[in-house]
PDB file of C-alpha atoms in Angstrom:
ATOM      1  CA  MET A  10     155.110 117.035  76.064  1.00  0.00           C
ATOM      2  CA  LYS A  11     153.573 118.540  72.914  1.00  0.00           C
ATOM      3  CA  LYS A  12     151.432 115.409  72.438  1.00  0.00           C
ATOM      4  CA  ILE A  13     150.003 115.759  75.955  1.00  0.00           C
ATOM      5  CA  LEU A  14     149.218 119.430  75.337  1.00  0.00           C
ATOM      6  CA  VAL A  15     147.528 118.662  71.998  1.00  0.00           C
ATOM      7  CA  VAL A  16     145.452 115.821  73.498  1.00  0.00           C
ATOM      8  CA  SER A  17     144.454 118.028  76.452  1.00  0.00           C
ATOM      9  CA  LEU A  18     143.370 120.861  74.153  1.00  0.00           C
ATOM     10  CA  MET A  19     141.371 118.452  71.966  1.00  0.00           C
ATOM     11  CA  ALA A  20     139.633 116.941  74.998  1.00  0.00           C
ATOM     12  CA  ALA A  21     138.809 120.402  76.344  1.00  0.00           C
ATOM     13  CA  SER A  22     137.429 121.542  72.985  1.00  0.00           C
ATOM     14  CA  LEU A  23     135.275 118.405  72.703  1.00  0.00           C
ATOM     15  CA  ASN A  24     133.945 119.015  76.199  1.00  0.00           C
ATOM     16  CA  VAL A  25     133.131 122.656  75.372  1.00  0.00           C
ATOM     17  CA  ALA A  26     131.511 121.614  72.082  1.00  0.00           C
ATOM     18  CA  HIS A  27     129.470 118.967  73.939  1.00  0.00           C
ATOM     19  CA  ALA A  28     128.310 121.541  76.488  1.00  0.00           C
ATOM     20  CA  ALA A  29     127.451 124.160  73.856  1.00  0.00           C
ATOM     21  CA  SER A  30     125.356 121.771  71.764  1.00  0.00           C
ATOM     22  CA  SER A  31     123.634 119.933  74.618  1.00  0.00           C
ATOM     23  CA  ASP A  32     120.131 120.498  75.857  1.00  0.00           C
ATOM     24  CA  TYR A  33     119.153 117.924  78.438  1.00  0.00           C
ATOM     25  CA  SER A  34     115.515 119.035  78.794  1.00  0.00           C
ATOM     26  CA  GLY A  35     112.574 116.748  78.068  1.00  0.00           C
ATOM     27  CA  LEU A  36     110.498 113.866  79.367  1.00  0.00           C
ATOM     28  CA  TYR A  37     112.577 111.071  80.929  1.00  0.00           C
ATOM     29  CA  VAL A  38     112.281 107.621  82.498  1.00  0.00           C
ATOM     30  CA  GLY A  39     114.859 106.121  84.823  1.00  0.00           C
ATOM     31  CA  ALA A  40     115.702 103.028  86.822  1.00  0.00           C
ATOM     32  CA  ASP A  41     118.150 102.509  89.687  1.00  0.00           C
ATOM     33  CA  TYR A  42     119.750  99.628  91.589  1.00  0.00           C
ATOM     34  CA  VAL A  43     119.347 100.480  95.310  1.00  0.00           C
ATOM     35  CA  GLN A  44     121.364  99.321  98.337  1.00  0.00           C
ATOM     36  CA  SER A  45     119.878 100.560 101.610  1.00  0.00           C
ATOM     37  CA  ASP A  46     120.845 100.161 105.259  1.00  0.00           C
ATOM     38  CA  MET A  47     118.012  97.859 106.366  1.00  0.00           C
ATOM     39  CA  LEU A  48     120.252  95.841 108.712  1.00  0.00           C
ATOM     40  CA  ASP A  49     120.931  99.038 110.681  1.00  0.00           C
ATOM     41  CA  ILE A  50     117.223  99.246 111.503  1.00  0.00           C
ATOM     42  CA  LEU A  51     117.407  95.751 113.025  1.00  0.00           C
ATOM     43  CA  ALA A  52     120.530  96.599 115.081  1.00  0.00           C
ATOM     44  CA  VAL A  53     118.305  96.801 118.177  1.00  0.00           C
ATOM     45  CA  THR A  54     117.975  93.008 118.048  1.00  0.00           C
ATOM     46  CA  SER A  55     121.569  92.725 119.267  1.00  0.00           C
ATOM     47  CA  LEU A  56     120.208  93.709 122.686  1.00  0.00           C
ATOM     48  CA  LEU A  57     118.285  90.418 122.689  1.00  0.00           C
ATOM     49  CA  GLY A  58     121.463  88.380 122.196  1.00  0.00           C
ATOM     50  CA  PRO A  59     124.040  87.594 119.528  1.00  0.00           C
ATOM     51  CA  GLN A  60     122.878  87.311 115.937  1.00  0.00           C
ATOM     52  CA  THR A  61     123.459  83.911 114.373  1.00  0.00           C
ATOM     53  CA  SER A  62     122.499  84.977 110.843  1.00  0.00           C
ATOM     54  CA  ASN A  63     121.515  88.032 108.856  1.00  0.00           C
ATOM     55  CA  THR A  64     120.597  88.672 105.233  1.00  0.00           C
ATOM     56  CA  GLU A  65     119.855  91.845 103.318  1.00  0.00           C
ATOM     57  CA  SER A  66     118.296  92.177  99.874  1.00  0.00           C
ATOM     58  CA  THR A  67     118.797  95.034  97.442  1.00  0.00           C
ATOM     59  CA  GLY A  68     116.022  97.094  95.937  1.00  0.00           C
ATOM     60  CA  TYR A  69     115.229  99.180  92.904  1.00  0.00           C
ATOM     61  CA  SER A  70     113.590 102.447  91.980  1.00  0.00           C
ATOM     62  CA  VAL A  71     111.898 103.808  88.877  1.00  0.00           C
ATOM     63  CA  GLN A  72     111.208 107.418  87.928  1.00  0.00           C
ATOM     64  CA  VAL A  73     109.191 109.325  85.360  1.00  0.00           C
ATOM     65  CA  GLY A  74     109.749 113.038  85.080  1.00  0.00           C
ATOM     66  CA  TYR A  75     110.481 116.140  83.099  1.00  0.00           C
ATOM     67  CA  THR A  76     113.735 118.115  82.946  1.00  0.00           C
ATOM     68  CA  SER A  77     113.384 121.872  82.433  1.00  0.00           C
ATOM     69  CA  ARG A  78     116.242 124.116  81.374  1.00  0.00           C
ATOM     70  CA  LEU A  79     116.554 127.110  83.709  1.00  0.00           C
ATOM     71  CA  THR A  80     119.819 128.632  82.464  1.00  0.00           C
ATOM     72  CA  GLU A  81     122.595 127.527  80.119  1.00  0.00           C
ATOM     73  CA  ASN A  82     123.947 124.989  82.649  1.00  0.00           C
ATOM     74  CA  LEU A  83     121.212 124.739  85.290  1.00  0.00           C
ATOM     75  CA  TYR A  84     118.316 122.290  84.910  1.00  0.00           C
ATOM     76  CA  LEU A  85     115.441 121.219  87.154  1.00  0.00           C
ATOM     77  CA  ASN A  86     114.138 117.646  87.263  1.00  0.00           C
ATOM     78  CA  SER A  87     110.539 117.210  88.456  1.00  0.00           C
ATOM     79  CA  GLU A  88     109.711 113.547  88.909  1.00  0.00           C
ATOM     80  CA  PHE A  89     107.408 110.902  90.307  1.00  0.00           C
ATOM     81  CA  SER A  90     109.317 107.992  91.802  1.00  0.00           C
ATOM     82  CA  TYR A  91     108.629 104.562  93.249  1.00  0.00           C
ATOM     83  CA  ALA A  92     111.254 102.646  95.227  1.00  0.00           C
ATOM     84  CA  ASP A  93     111.464  99.189  96.725  1.00  0.00           C
ATOM     85  CA  LEU A  94     114.121  99.876  99.343  1.00  0.00           C
ATOM     86  CA  GLY A  95     114.873  96.210  99.972  1.00  0.00           C
ATOM     87  CA  SER A  96     114.541  94.062 103.072  1.00  0.00           C
ATOM     88  CA  ALA A  97     116.570  92.447 105.822  1.00  0.00           C
ATOM     89  CA  LYS A  98     116.228  89.455 108.141  1.00  0.00           C
ATOM     90  CA  VAL A  99     118.133  88.543 111.290  1.00  0.00           C
ATOM     91  CA  SER A 100     117.948  85.680 113.743  1.00  0.00           C
ATOM     92  CA  GLY A 101     119.754  84.877 116.931  1.00  0.00           C
ATOM     93  CA  GLN A 102     119.757  83.217 120.303  1.00  0.00           C
ATOM     94  CA  GLY A 103     119.018  85.383 123.327  1.00  0.00           C
ATOM     95  CA  LEU A 104     118.665  84.800 127.053  1.00  0.00           C
ATOM     96  CA  LEU A 105     114.920  84.327 126.592  1.00  0.00           C
ATOM     97  CA  GLY A 106     115.284  81.989 123.611  1.00  0.00           C
ATOM     98  CA  PRO A 107     115.565  82.385 119.845  1.00  0.00           C
ATOM     99  CA  TYR A 108     114.474  85.570 118.133  1.00  0.00           C
ATOM    100  CA  THR A 109     113.930  86.773 114.575  1.00  0.00           C
ATOM    101  CA  GLY A 110     113.673  90.201 112.993  1.00  0.00           C
ATOM    102  CA  GLU A 111     112.469  91.353 109.591  1.00  0.00           C
ATOM    103  CA  VAL A 112     112.106  94.734 107.911  1.00  0.00           C
ATOM    104  CA  SER A 113     111.027  95.822 104.419  1.00  0.00           C
ATOM    105  CA  ALA A 114     110.186  99.223 102.970  1.00  0.00           C
ATOM    106  CA  THR A 115     108.858 100.951  99.862  1.00  0.00           C
ATOM    107  CA  SER A 116     108.278 104.593  99.005  1.00  0.00           C
ATOM    108  CA  TYR A 117     106.630 106.699  96.327  1.00  0.00           C
ATOM    109  CA  GLY A 118     106.359 110.420  95.843  1.00  0.00           C
ATOM    110  CA  VAL A 119     107.390 113.564  94.016  1.00  0.00           C
ATOM    111  CA  ASN A 120     110.928 114.923  93.934  1.00  0.00           C
ATOM    112  CA  LEU A 121     112.702 118.014  92.628  1.00  0.00           C
ATOM    113  CA  MET A 122     116.370 117.974  91.661  1.00  0.00           C
ATOM    114  CA  PRO A 123     118.229 121.048  90.480  1.00  0.00           C
ATOM    115  CA  LYS A 124     121.244 119.894  88.442  1.00  0.00           C
ATOM    116  CA  TYR A 125     124.265 121.864  87.329  1.00  0.00           C
ATOM    117  CA  HIS A 126     125.826 120.559  84.091  1.00  0.00           C
ATOM    118  CA  PHE A 127     129.447 121.106  83.090  1.00  0.00           C
ATOM    119  CA  GLY A 128     130.246 119.325  79.881  1.00  0.00           C
ATOM    120  CA  GLY A 129     128.380 116.049  80.063  1.00  0.00           C
ATOM    121  CA  PHE A 130     128.885 115.796  83.836  1.00  0.00           C
ATOM    122  CA  TYR A 131     126.431 117.077  86.414  1.00  0.00           C
ATOM    123  CA  VAL A 132     125.880 117.391  90.160  1.00  0.00           C
ATOM    124  CA  GLY A 133     122.469 117.704  91.759  1.00  0.00           C
ATOM    125  CA  VAL A 134     120.658 117.840  95.069  1.00  0.00           C
ATOM    126  CA  ILE A 135     117.355 116.054  95.638  1.00  0.00           C
ATOM    127  CA  GLY A 136     114.399 117.023  97.787  1.00  0.00           C
ATOM    128  CA  GLY A 137     110.926 115.583  97.814  1.00  0.00           C
ATOM    129  CA  LEU A 138     107.861 114.431  99.655  1.00  0.00           C
ATOM    130  CA  ASN A 139     107.500 110.641  99.682  1.00  0.00           C
ATOM    131  CA  ASN A 140     105.144 108.158 101.294  1.00  0.00           C
ATOM    132  CA  LEU A 141     107.241 105.663 103.256  1.00  0.00           C
ATOM    133  CA  SER A 142     105.674 102.285 103.921  1.00  0.00           C
ATOM    134  CA  ALA A 143     107.737 100.036 106.199  1.00  0.00           C
ATOM    135  CA  ASP A 144     107.024  96.840 108.098  1.00  0.00           C
ATOM    136  CA  VAL A 145     109.170  95.765 111.038  1.00  0.00           C
ATOM    137  CA  ALA A 146     108.730  92.515 112.974  1.00  0.00           C
ATOM    138  CA  ILE A 147     110.889  91.437 115.896  1.00  0.00           C
ATOM    139  CA  SER A 148     109.830  87.996 117.146  1.00  0.00           C
ATOM    140  CA  SER A 149     106.082  88.334 117.795  1.00  0.00           C
ATOM    141  CA  THR A 150     106.048  92.163 117.910  1.00  0.00           C
ATOM    142  CA  LYS A 151     105.070  93.839 114.641  1.00  0.00           C
ATOM    143  CA  SER A 152     104.993  97.479 113.637  1.00  0.00           C
ATOM    144  CA  SER A 153     104.128  99.326 110.440  1.00  0.00           C
ATOM    145  CA  VAL A 154     104.741 102.832 109.198  1.00  0.00           C
ATOM    146  CA  ASP A 155     102.781 104.461 106.378  1.00  0.00           C
ATOM    147  CA  GLU A 156     103.553 108.180 106.470  1.00  0.00           C
ATOM    148  CA  TRP A 157     104.598 111.048 104.227  1.00  0.00           C
ATOM    149  CA  LYS A 158     108.235 111.935 104.867  1.00  0.00           C
ATOM    150  CA  LEU A 159     110.850 114.337 103.529  1.00  0.00           C
ATOM    151  CA  LEU A 160     113.349 112.778 101.114  1.00  0.00           C
ATOM    152  CA  THR A 161     116.788 114.375 100.700  1.00  0.00           C
ATOM    153  CA  GLY A 162     119.881 113.410  98.757  1.00  0.00           C
ATOM    154  CA  ALA A 163     122.536 114.188  96.200  1.00  0.00           C
ATOM    155  CA  GLU A 164     123.530 112.789  92.815  1.00  0.00           C
ATOM    156  CA  ILE A 165     126.401 112.921  90.338  1.00  0.00           C
ATOM    157  CA  GLY A 166     126.247 111.687  86.786  1.00  0.00           C
ATOM    158  CA  TYR A 167     127.086 111.939  83.134  1.00  0.00           C
ATOM    159  CA  SER A 168     124.644 112.566  80.283  1.00  0.00           C
ATOM    160  CA  PHE A 169     125.224 111.263  76.771  1.00  0.00           C
ATOM    161  CA  GLN A 170     122.523 113.413  75.132  1.00  0.00           C
ATOM    162  CA  GLN A 171     119.539 111.073  75.640  1.00  0.00           C
ATOM    163  CA  VAL A 172     121.052 108.469  77.984  1.00  0.00           C
ATOM    164  CA  GLY A 173     122.418 109.314  81.410  1.00  0.00           C
ATOM    165  CA  ILE A 174     124.160 107.348  84.146  1.00  0.00           C
ATOM    166  CA  ASN A 175     124.045 108.369  87.789  1.00  0.00           C
ATOM    167  CA  LEU A 176     125.305 107.568  91.263  1.00  0.00           C
ATOM    168  CA  GLY A 177     123.597 108.995  94.307  1.00  0.00           C
ATOM    169  CA  TYR A 178     122.539 108.930  97.924  1.00  0.00           C
ATOM    170  CA  LYS A 179     119.009 109.358  99.301  1.00  0.00           C
ATOM    171  CA  SER A 180     117.654 109.422 102.827  1.00  0.00           C
ATOM    172  CA  ILE A 181     114.050 109.150 103.958  1.00  0.00           C
ATOM    173  CA  ASP A 182     113.302 109.014 107.688  1.00  0.00           C
ATOM    174  CA  ASP A 183     115.729 106.445 109.199  1.00  0.00           C
ATOM    175  CA  ILE A 184     116.513 104.716 105.892  1.00  0.00           C
ATOM    176  CA  SER A 185     119.537 105.708 103.826  1.00  0.00           C
ATOM    177  CA  ALA A 186     120.386 104.283 100.424  1.00  0.00           C
ATOM    178  CA  VAL A 187     123.008 104.541  97.707  1.00  0.00           C
ATOM    179  CA  TYR A 188     121.995 103.910  94.122  1.00  0.00           C
ATOM    180  CA  LEU A 189     123.405 103.450  90.660  1.00  0.00           C
ATOM    181  CA  GLY A 190     121.135 104.001  87.685  1.00  0.00           C
ATOM    182  CA  MET A 191     120.357 105.080  84.160  1.00  0.00           C
ATOM    183  CA  ASP A 192     117.800 107.342  82.551  1.00  0.00           C
ATOM    184  CA  TYR A 193     116.556 107.964  79.048  1.00  0.00           C
ATOM    185  CA  THR A 194     115.330 111.364  77.854  1.00  0.00           C
ATOM    186  CA  PHE A 195     112.865 111.453  74.961  1.00  0.00           C
TER     187      PHE A 195
END
């Protein structure tokens, strides 16, 4: 029992020491692995008949930004981001014959993320204005979107001084994505 108490106290003191000596502000670059819900956008094709195949590719995102310290534990990330949100393809056989569907999307824009740090861990919420560019084709019908949209989301992570790891969720228009990434602060 005493060993558990000693280890717990040591871990707590290390966490407090980490928090007291940490300043996460500065210029940063980041990259994320993105998995979005592109197949959901093509769900309407099921009205044409059963799907015989579907594939979905993952995407990525990159960010460049600056983290400002607002209080002892509260920081604000201001960033420019670019994301390839992936793509999806479906095909099937309907009453009127075979059909295909494809969708792909990218976005770029500016985001703000207030983050609250406790020890090396943090939680943050994301808001931004992003240009969404998406192409959807179902059989011979094609449609494109190229509009500025509101981006929202949330993120959790851990910062090792200059290197951070994160896991988050973002949504822009009808596209939702989860991501796992890293960043480096200079």
